[in-house]
N, CA, C and O atoms as CSV, one atom per row, in Angstrom:
chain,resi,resn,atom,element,x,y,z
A,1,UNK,N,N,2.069,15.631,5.782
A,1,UNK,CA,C,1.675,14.350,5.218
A,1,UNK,C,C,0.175,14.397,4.945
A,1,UNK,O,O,-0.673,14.794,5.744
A,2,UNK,N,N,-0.036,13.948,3.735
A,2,UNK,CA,C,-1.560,13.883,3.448
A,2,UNK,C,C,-2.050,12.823,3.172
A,2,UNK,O,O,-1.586,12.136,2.262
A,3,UNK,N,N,-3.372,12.353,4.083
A,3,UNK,CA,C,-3.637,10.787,3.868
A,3,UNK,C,C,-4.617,10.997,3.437
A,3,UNK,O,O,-5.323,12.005,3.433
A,4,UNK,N,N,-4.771,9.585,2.851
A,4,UNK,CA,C,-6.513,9.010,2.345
A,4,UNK,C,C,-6.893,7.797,2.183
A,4,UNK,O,O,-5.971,7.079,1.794
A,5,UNK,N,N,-7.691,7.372,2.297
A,5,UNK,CA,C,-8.363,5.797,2.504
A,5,UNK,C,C,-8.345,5.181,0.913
A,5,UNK,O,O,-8.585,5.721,-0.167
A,6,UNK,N,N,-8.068,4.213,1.171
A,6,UNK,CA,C,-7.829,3.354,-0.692
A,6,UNK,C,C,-7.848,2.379,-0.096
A,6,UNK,O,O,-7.319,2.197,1.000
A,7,UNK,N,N,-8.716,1.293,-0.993
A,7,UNK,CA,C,-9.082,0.005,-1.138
A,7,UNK,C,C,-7.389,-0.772,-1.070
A,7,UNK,O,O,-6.271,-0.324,-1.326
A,8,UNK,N,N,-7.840,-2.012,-0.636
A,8,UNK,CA,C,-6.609,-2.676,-0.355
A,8,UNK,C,C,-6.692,-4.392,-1.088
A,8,UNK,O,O,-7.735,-4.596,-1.708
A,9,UNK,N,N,-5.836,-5.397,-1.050
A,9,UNK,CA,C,-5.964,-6.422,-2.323
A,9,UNK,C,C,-6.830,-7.278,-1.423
A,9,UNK,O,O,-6.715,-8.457,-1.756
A,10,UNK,N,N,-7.461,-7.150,-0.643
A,10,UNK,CA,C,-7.774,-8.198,0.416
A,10,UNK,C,C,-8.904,-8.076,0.815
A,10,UNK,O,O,-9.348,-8.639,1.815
A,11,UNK,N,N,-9.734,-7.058,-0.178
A,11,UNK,CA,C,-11.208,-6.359,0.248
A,11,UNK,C,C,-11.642,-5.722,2.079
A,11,UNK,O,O,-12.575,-5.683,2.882
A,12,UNK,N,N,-9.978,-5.264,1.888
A,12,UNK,CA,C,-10.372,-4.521,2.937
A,12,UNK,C,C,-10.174,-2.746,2.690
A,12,UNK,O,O,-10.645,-2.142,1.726
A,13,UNK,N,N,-9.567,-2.275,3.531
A,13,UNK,CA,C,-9.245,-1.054,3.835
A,13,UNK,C,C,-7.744,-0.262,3.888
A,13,UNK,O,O,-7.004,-1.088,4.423
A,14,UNK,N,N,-7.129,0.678,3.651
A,14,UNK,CA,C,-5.912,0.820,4.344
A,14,UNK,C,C,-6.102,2.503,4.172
A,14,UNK,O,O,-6.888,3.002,3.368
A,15,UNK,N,N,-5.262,3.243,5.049
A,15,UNK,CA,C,-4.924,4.267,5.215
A,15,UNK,C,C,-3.835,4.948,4.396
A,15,UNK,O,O,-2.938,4.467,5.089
A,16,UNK,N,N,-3.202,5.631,3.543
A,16,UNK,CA,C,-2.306,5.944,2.825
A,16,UNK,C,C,-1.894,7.233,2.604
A,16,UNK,O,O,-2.706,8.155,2.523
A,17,UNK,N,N,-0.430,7.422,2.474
A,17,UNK,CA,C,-0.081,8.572,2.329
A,17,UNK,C,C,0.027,8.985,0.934
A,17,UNK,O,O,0.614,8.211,0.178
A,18,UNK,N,N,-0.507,10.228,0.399
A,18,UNK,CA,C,-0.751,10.302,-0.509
A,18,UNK,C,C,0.608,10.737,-1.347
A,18,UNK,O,O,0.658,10.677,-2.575
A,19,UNK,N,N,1.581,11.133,-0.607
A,19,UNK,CA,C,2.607,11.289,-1.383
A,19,UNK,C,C,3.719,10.613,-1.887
A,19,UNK,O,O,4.442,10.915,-2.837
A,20,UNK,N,N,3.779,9.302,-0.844
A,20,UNK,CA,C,4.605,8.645,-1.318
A,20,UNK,C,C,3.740,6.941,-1.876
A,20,UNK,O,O,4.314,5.948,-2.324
A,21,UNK,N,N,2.562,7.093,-1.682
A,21,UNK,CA,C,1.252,6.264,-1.785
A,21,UNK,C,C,1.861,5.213,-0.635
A,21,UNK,O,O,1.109,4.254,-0.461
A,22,UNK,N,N,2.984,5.198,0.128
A,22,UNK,CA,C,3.281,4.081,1.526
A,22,UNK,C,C,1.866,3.723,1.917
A,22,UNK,O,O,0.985,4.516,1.584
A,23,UNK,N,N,1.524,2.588,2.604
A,23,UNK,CA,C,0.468,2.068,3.211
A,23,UNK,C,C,0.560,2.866,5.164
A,23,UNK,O,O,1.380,2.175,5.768
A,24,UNK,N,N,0.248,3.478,5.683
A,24,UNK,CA,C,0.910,4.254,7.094
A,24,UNK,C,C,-0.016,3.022,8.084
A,24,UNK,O,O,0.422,2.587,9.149
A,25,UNK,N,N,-1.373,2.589,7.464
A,25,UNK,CA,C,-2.357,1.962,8.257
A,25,UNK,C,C,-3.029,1.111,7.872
A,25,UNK,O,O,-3.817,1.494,7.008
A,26,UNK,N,N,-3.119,-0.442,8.248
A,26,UNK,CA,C,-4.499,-1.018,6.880
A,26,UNK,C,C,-4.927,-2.139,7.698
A,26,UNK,O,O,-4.384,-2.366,8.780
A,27,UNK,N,N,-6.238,-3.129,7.061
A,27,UNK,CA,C,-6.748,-3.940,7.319
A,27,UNK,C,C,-7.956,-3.229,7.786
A,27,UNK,O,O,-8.044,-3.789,8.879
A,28,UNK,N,N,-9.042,-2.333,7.760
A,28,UNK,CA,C,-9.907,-1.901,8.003
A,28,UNK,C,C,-11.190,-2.691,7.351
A,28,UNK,O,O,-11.302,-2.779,6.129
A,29,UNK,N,N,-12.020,-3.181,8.134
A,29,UNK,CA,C,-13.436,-3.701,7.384
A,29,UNK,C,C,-13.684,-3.158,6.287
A,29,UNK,O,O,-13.638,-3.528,5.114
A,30,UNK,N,N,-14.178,-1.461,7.245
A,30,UNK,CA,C,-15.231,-0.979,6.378
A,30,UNK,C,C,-14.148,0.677,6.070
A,30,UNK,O,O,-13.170,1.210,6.595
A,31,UNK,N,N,-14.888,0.895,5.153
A,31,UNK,CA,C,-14.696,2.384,4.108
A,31,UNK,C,C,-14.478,3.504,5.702
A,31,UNK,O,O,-13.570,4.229,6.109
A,32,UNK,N,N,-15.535,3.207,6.095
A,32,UNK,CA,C,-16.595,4.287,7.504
A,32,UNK,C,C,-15.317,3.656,8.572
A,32,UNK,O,O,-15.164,4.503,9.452
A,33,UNK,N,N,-14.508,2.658,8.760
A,33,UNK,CA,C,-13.587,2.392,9.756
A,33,UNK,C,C,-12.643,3.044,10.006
A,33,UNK,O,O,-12.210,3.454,11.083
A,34,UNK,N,N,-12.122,3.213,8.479
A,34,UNK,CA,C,-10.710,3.599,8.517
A,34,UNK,C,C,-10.592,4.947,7.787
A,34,UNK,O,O,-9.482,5.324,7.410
A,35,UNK,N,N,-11.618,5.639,7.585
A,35,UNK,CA,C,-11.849,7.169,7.536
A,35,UNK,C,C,-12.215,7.277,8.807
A,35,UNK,O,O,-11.952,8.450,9.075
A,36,UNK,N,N,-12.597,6.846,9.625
A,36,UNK,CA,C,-12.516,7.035,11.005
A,36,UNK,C,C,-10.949,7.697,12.007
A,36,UNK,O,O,-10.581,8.616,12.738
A,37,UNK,N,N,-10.469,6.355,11.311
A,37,UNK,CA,C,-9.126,6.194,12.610
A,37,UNK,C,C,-8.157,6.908,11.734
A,37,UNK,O,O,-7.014,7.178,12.104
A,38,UNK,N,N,-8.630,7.203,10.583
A,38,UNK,CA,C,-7.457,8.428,9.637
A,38,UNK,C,C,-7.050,9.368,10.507
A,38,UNK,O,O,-5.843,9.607,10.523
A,39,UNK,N,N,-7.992,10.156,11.475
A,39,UNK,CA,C,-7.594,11.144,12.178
A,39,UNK,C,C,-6.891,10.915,13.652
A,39,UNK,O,O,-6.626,11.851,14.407
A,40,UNK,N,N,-6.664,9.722,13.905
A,40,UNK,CA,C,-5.879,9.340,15.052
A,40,UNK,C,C,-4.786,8.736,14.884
A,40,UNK,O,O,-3.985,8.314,15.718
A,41,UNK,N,N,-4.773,8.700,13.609
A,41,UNK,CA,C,-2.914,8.540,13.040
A,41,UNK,C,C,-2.029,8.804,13.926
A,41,UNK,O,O,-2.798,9.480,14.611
A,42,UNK,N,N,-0.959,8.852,14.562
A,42,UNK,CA,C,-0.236,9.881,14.911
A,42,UNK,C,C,1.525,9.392,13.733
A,42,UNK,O,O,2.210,8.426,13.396
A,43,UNK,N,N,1.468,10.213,13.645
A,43,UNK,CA,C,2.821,10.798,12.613
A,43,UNK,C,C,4.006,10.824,13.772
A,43,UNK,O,O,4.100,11.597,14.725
A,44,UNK,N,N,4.744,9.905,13.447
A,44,UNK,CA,C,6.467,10.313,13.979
A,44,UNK,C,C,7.364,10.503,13.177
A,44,UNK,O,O,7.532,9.897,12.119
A,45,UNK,N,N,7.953,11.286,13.582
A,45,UNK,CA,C,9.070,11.979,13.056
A,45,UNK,C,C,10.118,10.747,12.678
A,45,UNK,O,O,10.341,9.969,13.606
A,46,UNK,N,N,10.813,10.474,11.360
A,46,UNK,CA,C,12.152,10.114,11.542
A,46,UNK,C,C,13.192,10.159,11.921
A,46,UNK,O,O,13.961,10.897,11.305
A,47,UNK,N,N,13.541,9.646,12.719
A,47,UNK,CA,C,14.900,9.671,13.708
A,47,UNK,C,C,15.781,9.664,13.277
A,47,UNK,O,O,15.485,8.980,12.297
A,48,UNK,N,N,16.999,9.931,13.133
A,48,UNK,CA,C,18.534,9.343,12.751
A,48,UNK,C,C,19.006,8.825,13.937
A,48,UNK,O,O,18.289,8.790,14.937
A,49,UNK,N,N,20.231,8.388,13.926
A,49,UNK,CA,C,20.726,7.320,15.088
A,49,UNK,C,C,21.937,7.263,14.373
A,49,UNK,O,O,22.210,7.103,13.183
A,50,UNK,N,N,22.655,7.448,15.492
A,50,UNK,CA,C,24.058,7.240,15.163
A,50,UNK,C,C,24.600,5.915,16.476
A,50,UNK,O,O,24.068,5.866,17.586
A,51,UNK,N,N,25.611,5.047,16.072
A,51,UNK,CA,C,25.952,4.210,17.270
A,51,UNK,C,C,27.343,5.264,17.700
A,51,UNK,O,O,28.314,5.706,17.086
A,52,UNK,N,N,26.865,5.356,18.967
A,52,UNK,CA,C,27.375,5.813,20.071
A,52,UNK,C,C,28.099,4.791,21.427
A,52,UNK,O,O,27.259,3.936,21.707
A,53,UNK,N,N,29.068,4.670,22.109
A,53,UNK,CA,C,29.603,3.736,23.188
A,53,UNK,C,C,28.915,4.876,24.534
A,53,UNK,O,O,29.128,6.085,24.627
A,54,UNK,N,N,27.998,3.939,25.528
A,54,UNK,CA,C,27.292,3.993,26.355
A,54,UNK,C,C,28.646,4.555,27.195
A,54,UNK,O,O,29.768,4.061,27.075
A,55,UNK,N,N,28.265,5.815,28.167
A,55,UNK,CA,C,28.983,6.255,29.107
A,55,UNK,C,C,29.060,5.299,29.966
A,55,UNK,O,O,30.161,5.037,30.452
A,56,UNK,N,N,27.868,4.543,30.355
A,56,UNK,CA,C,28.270,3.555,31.535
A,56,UNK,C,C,29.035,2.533,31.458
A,56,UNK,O,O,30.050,2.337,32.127
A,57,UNK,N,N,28.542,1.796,30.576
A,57,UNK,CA,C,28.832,0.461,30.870
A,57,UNK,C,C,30.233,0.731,28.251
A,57,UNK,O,O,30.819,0.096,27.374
A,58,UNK,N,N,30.005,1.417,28.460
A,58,UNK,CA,C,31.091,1.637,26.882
A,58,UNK,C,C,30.526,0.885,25.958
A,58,UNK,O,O,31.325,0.887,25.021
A,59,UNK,N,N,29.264,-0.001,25.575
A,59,UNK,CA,C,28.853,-0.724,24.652
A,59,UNK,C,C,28.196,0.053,23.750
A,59,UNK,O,O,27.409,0.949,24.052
A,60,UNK,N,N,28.561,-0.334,22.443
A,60,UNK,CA,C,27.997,0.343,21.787
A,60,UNK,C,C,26.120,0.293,21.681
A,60,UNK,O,O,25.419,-0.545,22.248
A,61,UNK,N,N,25.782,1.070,21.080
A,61,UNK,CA,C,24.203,1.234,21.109
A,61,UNK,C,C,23.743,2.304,20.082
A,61,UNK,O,O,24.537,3.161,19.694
A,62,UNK,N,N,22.216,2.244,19.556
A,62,UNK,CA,C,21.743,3.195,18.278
A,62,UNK,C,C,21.512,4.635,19.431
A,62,UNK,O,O,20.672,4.360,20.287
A,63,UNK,N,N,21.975,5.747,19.543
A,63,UNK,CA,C,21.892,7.248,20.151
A,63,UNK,C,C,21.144,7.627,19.177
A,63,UNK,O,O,21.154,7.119,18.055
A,64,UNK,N,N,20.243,8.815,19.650
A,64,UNK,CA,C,19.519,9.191,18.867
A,64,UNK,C,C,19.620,11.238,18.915
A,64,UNK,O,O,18.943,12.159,18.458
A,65,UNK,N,N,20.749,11.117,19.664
A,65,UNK,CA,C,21.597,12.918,19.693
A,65,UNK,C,C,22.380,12.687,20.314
A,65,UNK,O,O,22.563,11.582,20.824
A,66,UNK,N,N,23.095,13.698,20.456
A,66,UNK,CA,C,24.093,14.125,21.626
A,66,UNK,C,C,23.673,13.917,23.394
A,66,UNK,O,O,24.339,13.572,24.370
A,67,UNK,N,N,21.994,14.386,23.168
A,67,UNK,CA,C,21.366,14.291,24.866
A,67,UNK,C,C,21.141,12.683,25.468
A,67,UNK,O,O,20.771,12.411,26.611
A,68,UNK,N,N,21.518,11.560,24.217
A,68,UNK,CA,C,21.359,10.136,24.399
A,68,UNK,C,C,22.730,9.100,24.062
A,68,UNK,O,O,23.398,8.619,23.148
A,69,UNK,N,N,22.556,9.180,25.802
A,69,UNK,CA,C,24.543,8.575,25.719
A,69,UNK,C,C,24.517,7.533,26.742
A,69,UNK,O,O,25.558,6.979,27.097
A,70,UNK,N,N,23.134,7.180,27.336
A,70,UNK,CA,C,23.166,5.835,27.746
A,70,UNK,C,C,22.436,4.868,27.268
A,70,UNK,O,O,21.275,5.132,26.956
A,71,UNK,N,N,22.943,3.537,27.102
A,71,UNK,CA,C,21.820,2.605,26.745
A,71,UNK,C,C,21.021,2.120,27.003
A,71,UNK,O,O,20.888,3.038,27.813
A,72,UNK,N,N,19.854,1.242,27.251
A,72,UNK,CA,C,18.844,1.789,27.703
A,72,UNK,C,C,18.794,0.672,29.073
A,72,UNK,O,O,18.003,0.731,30.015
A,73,UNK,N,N,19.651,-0.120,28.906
A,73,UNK,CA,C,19.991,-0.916,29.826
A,73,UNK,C,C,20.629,-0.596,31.132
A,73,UNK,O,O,20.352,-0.996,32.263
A,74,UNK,N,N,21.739,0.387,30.623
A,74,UNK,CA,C,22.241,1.336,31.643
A,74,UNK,C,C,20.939,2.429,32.158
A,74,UNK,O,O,20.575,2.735,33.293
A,75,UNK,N,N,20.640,2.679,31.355
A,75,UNK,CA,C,19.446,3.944,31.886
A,75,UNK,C,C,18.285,3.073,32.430
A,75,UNK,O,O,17.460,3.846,32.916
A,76,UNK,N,N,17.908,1.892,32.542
A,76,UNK,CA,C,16.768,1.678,33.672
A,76,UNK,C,C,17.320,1.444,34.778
A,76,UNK,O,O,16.829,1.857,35.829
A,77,UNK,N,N,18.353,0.793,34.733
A,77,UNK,CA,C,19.270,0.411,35.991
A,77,UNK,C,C,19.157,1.844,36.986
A,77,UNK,O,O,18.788,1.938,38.157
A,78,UNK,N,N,19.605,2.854,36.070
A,78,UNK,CA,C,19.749,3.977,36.627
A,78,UNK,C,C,18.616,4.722,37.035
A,78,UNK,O,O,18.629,5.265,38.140
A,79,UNK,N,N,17.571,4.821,36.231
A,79,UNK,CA,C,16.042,5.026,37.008
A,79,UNK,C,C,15.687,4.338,38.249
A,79,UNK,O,O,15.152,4.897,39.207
A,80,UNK,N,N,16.132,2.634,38.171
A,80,UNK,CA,C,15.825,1.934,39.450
A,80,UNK,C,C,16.131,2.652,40.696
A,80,UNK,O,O,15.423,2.727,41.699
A,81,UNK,N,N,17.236,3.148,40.496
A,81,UNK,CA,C,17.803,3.732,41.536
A,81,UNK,C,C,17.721,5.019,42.015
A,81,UNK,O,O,18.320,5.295,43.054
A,82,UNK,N,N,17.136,5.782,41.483
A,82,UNK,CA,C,17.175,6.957,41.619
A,82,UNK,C,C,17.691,8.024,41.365
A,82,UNK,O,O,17.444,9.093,41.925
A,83,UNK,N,N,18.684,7.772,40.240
A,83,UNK,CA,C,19.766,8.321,39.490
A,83,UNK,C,C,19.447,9.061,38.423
A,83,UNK,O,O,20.369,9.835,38.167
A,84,UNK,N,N,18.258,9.189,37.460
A,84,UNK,CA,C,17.863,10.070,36.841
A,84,UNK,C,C,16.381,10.338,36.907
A,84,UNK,O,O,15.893,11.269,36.266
C-alpha cells in the first residue's frame, strides 16, 4: 500500500492510499501533522469470516478460520476460568 497526504474538503488534512485514492486517515491540522503520523499507520490485513456455530454454547457467530470456533462470549467465560 502506498500512501500520501492530500488536502481534504474541510481545509484540513487526510492520509490516502494512493491506489485506490480510499481516505485510510484524516482530519489533520497541518500538512507537517499528518506526514507525520503517515508512518504510524498500521495496515491490517482483510479478514474473511465465515459464520460458524460456536462449539460451546452452538450460536452462530463471524469465525475468522478453522483455529476460531468459539465466540467470544464463550471464549472469555473460558479465559475467566482458566480454560484457555
Amino acid at each position: 500500500m502506498r500512501l500520501c497526504v492530500k488536502p481534504n474538503q474541510s481545509d484540513g488534512w487526510d492520509i490516502v492510499d494512493m491506489n485506490t485514492k480510499e481516505v485510510i486517515r484524516g482530519g489533520y491540522g497541518t500538512y507537517k501533522d499528518a506526514n507525520r503520523m503517515m508512518d504510524r499507520v498500521e495496515i491490517t490485513p482483510i479478514v474473511e469470516t465465515q459464520t460458524r456455530p460456536c462449539i460451546t454454547c452452538e450460536k452462530p457467530f463471524e469465525s475468522e478460520g478453522k483455529h476460531n470456533r468459539m465466540c467470544k462470549y464463550c471464549r472469555a467465560h473460558a479465559n475467566d476460568m482458566g480454560m484457555i
